XYZ file of C-alpha atoms in Angstrom:
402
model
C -27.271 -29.763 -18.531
C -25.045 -27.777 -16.286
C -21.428 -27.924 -16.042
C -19.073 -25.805 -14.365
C -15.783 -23.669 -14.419
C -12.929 -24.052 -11.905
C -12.069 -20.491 -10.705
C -9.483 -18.658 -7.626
C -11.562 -15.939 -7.135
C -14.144 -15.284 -3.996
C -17.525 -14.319 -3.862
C -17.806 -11.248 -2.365
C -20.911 -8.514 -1.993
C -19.719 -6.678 -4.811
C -19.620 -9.724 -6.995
C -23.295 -10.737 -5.991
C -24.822 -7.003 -5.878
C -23.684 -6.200 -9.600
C -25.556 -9.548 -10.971
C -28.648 -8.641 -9.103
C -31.900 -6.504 -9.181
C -34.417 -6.099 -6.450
C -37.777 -5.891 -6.937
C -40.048 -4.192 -4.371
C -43.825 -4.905 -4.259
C -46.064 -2.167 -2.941
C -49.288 -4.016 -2.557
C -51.843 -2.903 -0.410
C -55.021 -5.021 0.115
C -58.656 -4.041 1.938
C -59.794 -6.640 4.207
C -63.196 -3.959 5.419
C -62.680 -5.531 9.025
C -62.827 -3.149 11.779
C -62.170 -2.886 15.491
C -65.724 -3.979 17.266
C -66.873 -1.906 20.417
C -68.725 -3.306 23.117
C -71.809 -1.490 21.516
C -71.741 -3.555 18.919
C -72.534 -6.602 21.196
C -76.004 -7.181 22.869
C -75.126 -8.586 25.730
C -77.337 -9.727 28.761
C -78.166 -8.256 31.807
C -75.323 -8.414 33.888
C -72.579 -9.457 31.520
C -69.497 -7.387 32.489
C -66.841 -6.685 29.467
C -63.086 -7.391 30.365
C -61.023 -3.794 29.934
C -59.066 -3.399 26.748
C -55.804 -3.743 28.938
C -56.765 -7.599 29.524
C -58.578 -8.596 26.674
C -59.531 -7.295 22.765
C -63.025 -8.283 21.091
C -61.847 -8.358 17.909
C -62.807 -7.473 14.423
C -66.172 -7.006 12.378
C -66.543 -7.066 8.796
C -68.349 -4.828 6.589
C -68.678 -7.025 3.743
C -68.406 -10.587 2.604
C -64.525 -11.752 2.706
C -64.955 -14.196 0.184
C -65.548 -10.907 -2.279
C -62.125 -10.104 -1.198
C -59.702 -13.474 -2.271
C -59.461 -12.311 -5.687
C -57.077 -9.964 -4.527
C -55.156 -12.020 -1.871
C -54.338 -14.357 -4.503
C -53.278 -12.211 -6.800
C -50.780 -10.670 -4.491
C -49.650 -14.544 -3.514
C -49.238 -15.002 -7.217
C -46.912 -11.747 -7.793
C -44.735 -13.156 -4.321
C -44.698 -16.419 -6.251
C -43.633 -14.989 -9.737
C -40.281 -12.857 -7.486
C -39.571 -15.976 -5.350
C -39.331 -18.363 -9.133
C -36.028 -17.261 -10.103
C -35.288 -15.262 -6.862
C -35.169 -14.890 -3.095
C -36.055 -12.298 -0.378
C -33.670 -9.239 0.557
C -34.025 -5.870 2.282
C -37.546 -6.485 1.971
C -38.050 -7.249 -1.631
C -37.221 -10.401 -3.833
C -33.070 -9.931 -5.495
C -33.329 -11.716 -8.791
C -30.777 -12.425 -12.199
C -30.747 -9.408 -14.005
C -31.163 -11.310 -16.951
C -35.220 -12.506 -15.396
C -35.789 -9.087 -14.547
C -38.128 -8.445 -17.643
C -39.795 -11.461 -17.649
C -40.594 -10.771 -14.280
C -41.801 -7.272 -15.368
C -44.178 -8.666 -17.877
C -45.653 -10.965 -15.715
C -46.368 -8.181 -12.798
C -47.832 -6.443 -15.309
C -50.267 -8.489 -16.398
C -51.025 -8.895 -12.615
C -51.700 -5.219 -12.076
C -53.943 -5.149 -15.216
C -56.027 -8.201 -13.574
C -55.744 -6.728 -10.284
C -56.913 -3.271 -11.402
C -59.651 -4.542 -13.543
C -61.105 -7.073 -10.111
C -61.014 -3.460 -8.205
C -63.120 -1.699 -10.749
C -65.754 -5.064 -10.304
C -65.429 -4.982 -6.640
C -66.317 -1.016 -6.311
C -68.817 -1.102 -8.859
C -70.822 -3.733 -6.474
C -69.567 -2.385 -3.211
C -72.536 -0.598 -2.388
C -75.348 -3.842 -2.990
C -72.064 -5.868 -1.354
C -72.357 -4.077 1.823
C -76.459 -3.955 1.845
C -76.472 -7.729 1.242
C -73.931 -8.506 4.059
C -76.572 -6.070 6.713
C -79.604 -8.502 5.461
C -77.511 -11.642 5.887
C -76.550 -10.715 9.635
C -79.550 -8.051 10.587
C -78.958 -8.677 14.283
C -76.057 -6.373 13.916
C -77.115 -4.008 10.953
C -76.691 -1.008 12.837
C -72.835 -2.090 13.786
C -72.182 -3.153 10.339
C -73.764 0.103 8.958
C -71.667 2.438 11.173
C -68.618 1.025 9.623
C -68.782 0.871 5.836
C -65.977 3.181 4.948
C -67.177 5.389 1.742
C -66.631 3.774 -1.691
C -63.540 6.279 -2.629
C -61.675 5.647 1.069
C -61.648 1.923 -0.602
C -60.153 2.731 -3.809
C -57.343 4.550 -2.609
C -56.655 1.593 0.532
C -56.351 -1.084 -3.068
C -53.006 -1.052 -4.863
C -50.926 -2.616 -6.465
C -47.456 -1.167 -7.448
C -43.632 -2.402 -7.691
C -40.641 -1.133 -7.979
C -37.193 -2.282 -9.394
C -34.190 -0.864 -8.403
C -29.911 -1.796 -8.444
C -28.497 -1.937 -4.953
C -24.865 -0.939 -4.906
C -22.442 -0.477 -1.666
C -21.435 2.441 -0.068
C -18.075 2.987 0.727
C -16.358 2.311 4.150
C -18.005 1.050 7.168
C -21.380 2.261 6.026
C -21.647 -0.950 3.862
C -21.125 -3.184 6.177
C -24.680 -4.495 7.512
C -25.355 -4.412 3.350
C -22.353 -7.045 3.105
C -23.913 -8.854 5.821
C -27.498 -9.150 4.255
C -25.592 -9.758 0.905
C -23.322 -12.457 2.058
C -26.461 -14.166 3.915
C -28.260 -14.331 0.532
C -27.189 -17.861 -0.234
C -28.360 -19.399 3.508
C -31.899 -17.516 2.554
C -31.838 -19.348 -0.707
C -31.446 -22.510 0.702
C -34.030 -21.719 3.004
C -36.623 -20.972 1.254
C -35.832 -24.145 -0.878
C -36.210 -26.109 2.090
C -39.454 -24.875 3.105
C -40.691 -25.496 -0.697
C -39.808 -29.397 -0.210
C -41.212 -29.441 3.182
C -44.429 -28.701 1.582
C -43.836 -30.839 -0.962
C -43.434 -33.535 1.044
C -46.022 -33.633 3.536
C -48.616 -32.879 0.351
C -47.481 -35.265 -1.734
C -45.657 -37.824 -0.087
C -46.431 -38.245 3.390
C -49.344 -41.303 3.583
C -48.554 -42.376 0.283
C -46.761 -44.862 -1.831
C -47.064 -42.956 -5.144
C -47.136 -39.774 -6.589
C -47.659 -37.888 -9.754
C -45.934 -36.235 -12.455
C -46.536 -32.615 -10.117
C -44.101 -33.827 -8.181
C -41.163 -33.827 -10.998
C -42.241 -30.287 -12.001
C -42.403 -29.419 -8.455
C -38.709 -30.688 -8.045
C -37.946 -28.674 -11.524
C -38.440 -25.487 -9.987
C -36.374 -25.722 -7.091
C -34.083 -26.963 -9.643
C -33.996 -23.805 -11.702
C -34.331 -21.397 -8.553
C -30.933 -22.974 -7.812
C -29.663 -22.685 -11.118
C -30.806 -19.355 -11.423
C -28.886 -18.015 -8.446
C -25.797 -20.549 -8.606
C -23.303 -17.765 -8.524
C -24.571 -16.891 -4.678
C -23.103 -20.724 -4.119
C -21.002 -22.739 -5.624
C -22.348 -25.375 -4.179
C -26.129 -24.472 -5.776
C -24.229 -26.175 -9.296
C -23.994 -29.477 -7.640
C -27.194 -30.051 -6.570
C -28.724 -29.052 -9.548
C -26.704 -31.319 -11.166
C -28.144 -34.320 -8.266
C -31.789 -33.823 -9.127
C -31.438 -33.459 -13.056
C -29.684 -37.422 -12.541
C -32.830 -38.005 -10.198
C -35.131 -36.501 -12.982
C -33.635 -37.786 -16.153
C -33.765 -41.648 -14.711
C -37.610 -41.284 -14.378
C -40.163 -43.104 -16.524
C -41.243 -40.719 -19.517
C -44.865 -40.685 -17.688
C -46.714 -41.292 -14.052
C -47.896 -41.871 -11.750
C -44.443 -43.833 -10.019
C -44.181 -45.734 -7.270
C -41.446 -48.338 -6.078
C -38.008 -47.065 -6.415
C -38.870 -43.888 -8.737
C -40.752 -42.820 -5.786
C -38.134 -44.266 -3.160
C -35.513 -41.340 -5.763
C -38.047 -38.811 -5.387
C -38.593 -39.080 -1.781
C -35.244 -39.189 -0.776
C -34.302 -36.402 -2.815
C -37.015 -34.619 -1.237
C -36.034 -35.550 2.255
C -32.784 -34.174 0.950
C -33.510 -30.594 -0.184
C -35.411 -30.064 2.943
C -32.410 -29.638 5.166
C -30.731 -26.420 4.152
C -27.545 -27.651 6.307
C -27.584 -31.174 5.010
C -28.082 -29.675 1.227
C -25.161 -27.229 2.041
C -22.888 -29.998 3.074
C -23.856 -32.625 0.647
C -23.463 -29.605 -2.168
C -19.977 -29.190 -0.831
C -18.986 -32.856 -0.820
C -19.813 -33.199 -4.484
C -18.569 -30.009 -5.726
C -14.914 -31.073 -4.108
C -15.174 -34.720 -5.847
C -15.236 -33.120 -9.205
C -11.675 -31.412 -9.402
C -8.377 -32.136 -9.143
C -7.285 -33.523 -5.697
C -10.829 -32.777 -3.941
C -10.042 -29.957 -2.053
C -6.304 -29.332 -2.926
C -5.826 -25.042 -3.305
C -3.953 -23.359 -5.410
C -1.864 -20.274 -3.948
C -4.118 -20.881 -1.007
C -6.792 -20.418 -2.230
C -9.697 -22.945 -2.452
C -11.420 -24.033 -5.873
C -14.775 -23.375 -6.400
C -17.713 -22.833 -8.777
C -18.729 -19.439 -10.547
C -20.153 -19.337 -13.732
C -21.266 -22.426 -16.171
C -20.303 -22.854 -19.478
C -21.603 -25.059 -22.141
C -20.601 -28.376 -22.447
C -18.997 -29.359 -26.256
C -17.343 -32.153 -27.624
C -15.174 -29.968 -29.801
C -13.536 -28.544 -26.908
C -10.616 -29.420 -25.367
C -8.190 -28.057 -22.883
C -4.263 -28.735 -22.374
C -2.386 -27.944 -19.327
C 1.544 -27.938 -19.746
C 3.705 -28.299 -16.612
C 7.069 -28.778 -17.342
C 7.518 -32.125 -19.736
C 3.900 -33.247 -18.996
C 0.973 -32.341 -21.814
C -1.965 -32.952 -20.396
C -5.354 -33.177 -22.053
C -9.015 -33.627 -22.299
C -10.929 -36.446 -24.133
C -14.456 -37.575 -23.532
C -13.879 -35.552 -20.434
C -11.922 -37.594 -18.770
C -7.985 -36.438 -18.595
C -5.410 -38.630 -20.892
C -1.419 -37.849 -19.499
C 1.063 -37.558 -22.347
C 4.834 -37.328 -21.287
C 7.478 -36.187 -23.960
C 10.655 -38.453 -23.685
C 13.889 -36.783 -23.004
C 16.910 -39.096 -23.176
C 18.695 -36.931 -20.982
C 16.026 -37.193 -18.016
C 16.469 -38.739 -15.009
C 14.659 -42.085 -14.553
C 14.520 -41.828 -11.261
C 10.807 -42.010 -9.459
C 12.309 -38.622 -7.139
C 12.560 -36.801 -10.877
C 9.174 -38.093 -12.457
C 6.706 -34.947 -13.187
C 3.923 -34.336 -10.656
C 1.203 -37.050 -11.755
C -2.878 -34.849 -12.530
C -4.866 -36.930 -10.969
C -7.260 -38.656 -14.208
C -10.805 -38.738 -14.296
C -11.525 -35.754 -13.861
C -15.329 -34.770 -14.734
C -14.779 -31.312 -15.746
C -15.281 -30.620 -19.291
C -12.536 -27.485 -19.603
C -10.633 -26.298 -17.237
C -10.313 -22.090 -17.140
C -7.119 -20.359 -17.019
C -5.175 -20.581 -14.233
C -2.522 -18.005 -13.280
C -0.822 -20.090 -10.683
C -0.506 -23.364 -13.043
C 0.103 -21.750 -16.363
C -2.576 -23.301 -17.513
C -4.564 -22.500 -21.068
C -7.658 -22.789 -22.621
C -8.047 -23.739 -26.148
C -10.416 -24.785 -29.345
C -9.145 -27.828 -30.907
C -9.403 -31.496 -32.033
C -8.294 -33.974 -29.264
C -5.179 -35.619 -29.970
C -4.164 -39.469 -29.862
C -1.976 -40.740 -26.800
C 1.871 -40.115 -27.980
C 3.240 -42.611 -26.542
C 7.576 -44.138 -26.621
C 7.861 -41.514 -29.417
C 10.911 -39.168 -29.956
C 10.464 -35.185 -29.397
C 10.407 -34.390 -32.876
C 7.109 -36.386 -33.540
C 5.615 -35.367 -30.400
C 5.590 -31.699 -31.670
C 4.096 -33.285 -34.876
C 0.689 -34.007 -33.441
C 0.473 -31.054 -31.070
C -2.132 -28.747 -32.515
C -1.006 -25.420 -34.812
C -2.572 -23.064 -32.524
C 0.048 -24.590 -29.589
C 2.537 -24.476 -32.070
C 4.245 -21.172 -31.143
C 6.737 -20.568 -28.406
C 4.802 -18.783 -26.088
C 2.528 -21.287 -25.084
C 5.318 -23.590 -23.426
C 6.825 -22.879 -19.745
């Protein structure tokens, strides 16, 4: 479940750069084609080449391709295993610092696979290359003048990363970094949009059901966007929108009729990086205090999460009005004060109730405070004396009214 803190403060490069690590992969793969020459072709009597300034011939191989995937899709898989839980910048994948070692295990176990399908493939190259001569002998000669020696091979395979901590240099020099930084969210949302694209034209498009690959499917754009929430507040809310979509599924496939109506739209949905911005930003403003209302100017939004727990509550004083949380919905208390004004122009500023935030984090601007304590019972037509009966002992001191 993922909830969320109300916060003043701004993301800004600095904030993004010092949660993140970048991970650079230096994978080099052999694909034995090479340019062909017009010797290579047997052409008849009176066939005139084009020049190279209007046309190219292409590519020969040297030895079967298919020998070759192994590698391709091991380098797919270590692009997939950065792109899980991050997204592309400078020209390497920022993740959480907190995934980075998982991440390192995994690549790991990549190279030792990758390494170990290198030592196969040179071991065979030489009967590789023979057996792709007999299987095309028209051109054995051009085949045979460009089989690269066995060592030229070895060095042309790699596979290699590095991780590194990307921090800002001072004055102007850090501003195309802020830009790339800044951009990191739009990317995210991006590449989440392409990931549903696919999604849908391979599992939905044509069809009137799918299967349970499509909820984990959904699960890992889910967590991509829950991994790198804090590059977008608005990340929080729509992981929130597709754990509803996912809990309110049958326990097991395949589903059809308005499961897959959910699915689809949701789909639909997270395949329009400006639509998922907007609709992100719509919800996250519904959850607070009047929507979009700022405080000193500045606009709430959503940083970090925090873990939902019964046993906490929050109060917020202003003035005579006490102010706090219960099933996560917001009671109003007001202490009685014989000597108040009744008048509606003299009646406290009303917190608007319902509020679906289970805690709200100090704020500066509304003397606000964050506490651990049992929620209290509505005080209600009571004098002052009892109302400081049921306040809780750790509000009990003078410093904590204003």
């Amino acid at each position: 479940m993922t909830t969320t803190t109300i916060t003043t403060s701004t993301h800004t490069a600095e904030f993004m750069l010092d949660q993140l690590q970048v991970i650079k992969l230096s994978i080099r793969l052999w694909t034995s084609s090479k340019k062909l020459r017009p010797e290579d072709l047997k052409l008849a009597d009176g066939t005139i080449l084009p020049p190279d300034t209007l046309a190219s011939l292409g590519t020969k191989k040297t030895v079967n391709p298919k020998q070759l995937l192994e590698f391709t899709r091991i380098k797919k898989e270590a692009e997939r295993i950065c792109l899980e839980s991050g997204t592309r910048f400078i020209g390497g994948f920022a993740n959480p610092s907190d995934e980075i070692p998982r991440i390192v295990n995994e690549l790991d176990e990549l190279s030792k696979l990758f390494n170990k399908e290198k030592e196969r493939f040179l071991n065979e190259y030489s009967a590789s290359t023979e057996q792709w001569v007999n299987q095309h002998p028209d051109f054995a000669d051009a085949i045979r003048k460009a089989i690269e020696p066995v060592a030229s091979v070895e060095r042309k395979l790699v596979f290699d990363y590095t991780v590194f901590h990307v921090s800002k240099p001072k004055g102007e020099l850090g501003d195309s970094l802020n830009r790339h930084t800044l951009s990191l969210s739009d990317q995210l949302f991006k590449e989440i949009a392409q990931d549903a694209k696919e999604l849908i034209d391979r599992s939905f498009v044509g069809k009137d059901t799918v299967t349970a690959r499509v909820l984990n499917a959904f699960r890992r754009m889910r967590d991509k966007l829950n991994s790198l929430g804090f590059l977008d507040y608005r990340c929080f809310a729509i992981v929130d929108e597709i754990d509803k979509i996912l809990v309110s599924m049958p326990k097991s496939g395949p589903y059809n009729g308005s499961a897959y109506h959910a699915l689809f739209s949701l789909g639909l949905l997270l395949s329009d990086p400006d639509k998922v911005k907007a609709h992100g930003s719509g919800l996250s403003q519904s959850s607070f205090p009047g929507n979009d209302q700022d405080i000193d100017g500045q606009l709430l939004t959503i940083d970090d999460a925090i873990t939902e727990s019964d046993d906490v509550a929050a109060a917020w004083f202003t003035e005579s009005t006490l102010f706090m949380l219960d099933d996560y919905s917001v009671t109003q208390y007001i202490e009685e004060d014989q000597d108040c004004d009744k008048d509606e122009d003299s009646k406290s500023p009303q917190l608007q109730a319902q509020i679906n935030v289970p805690a709200l984090t100090e704020l500066d601007a509304a003397n606000a405070i964050v506490f651990n304590g049992a929620v209290q019972q509505p005080v209600l037509n009571q004098d002052e004396s009892s109302v400081d009966q049921q306040i809780p002992a750790a509000l009990q001191s003078t410093d904590m009214w204003f």
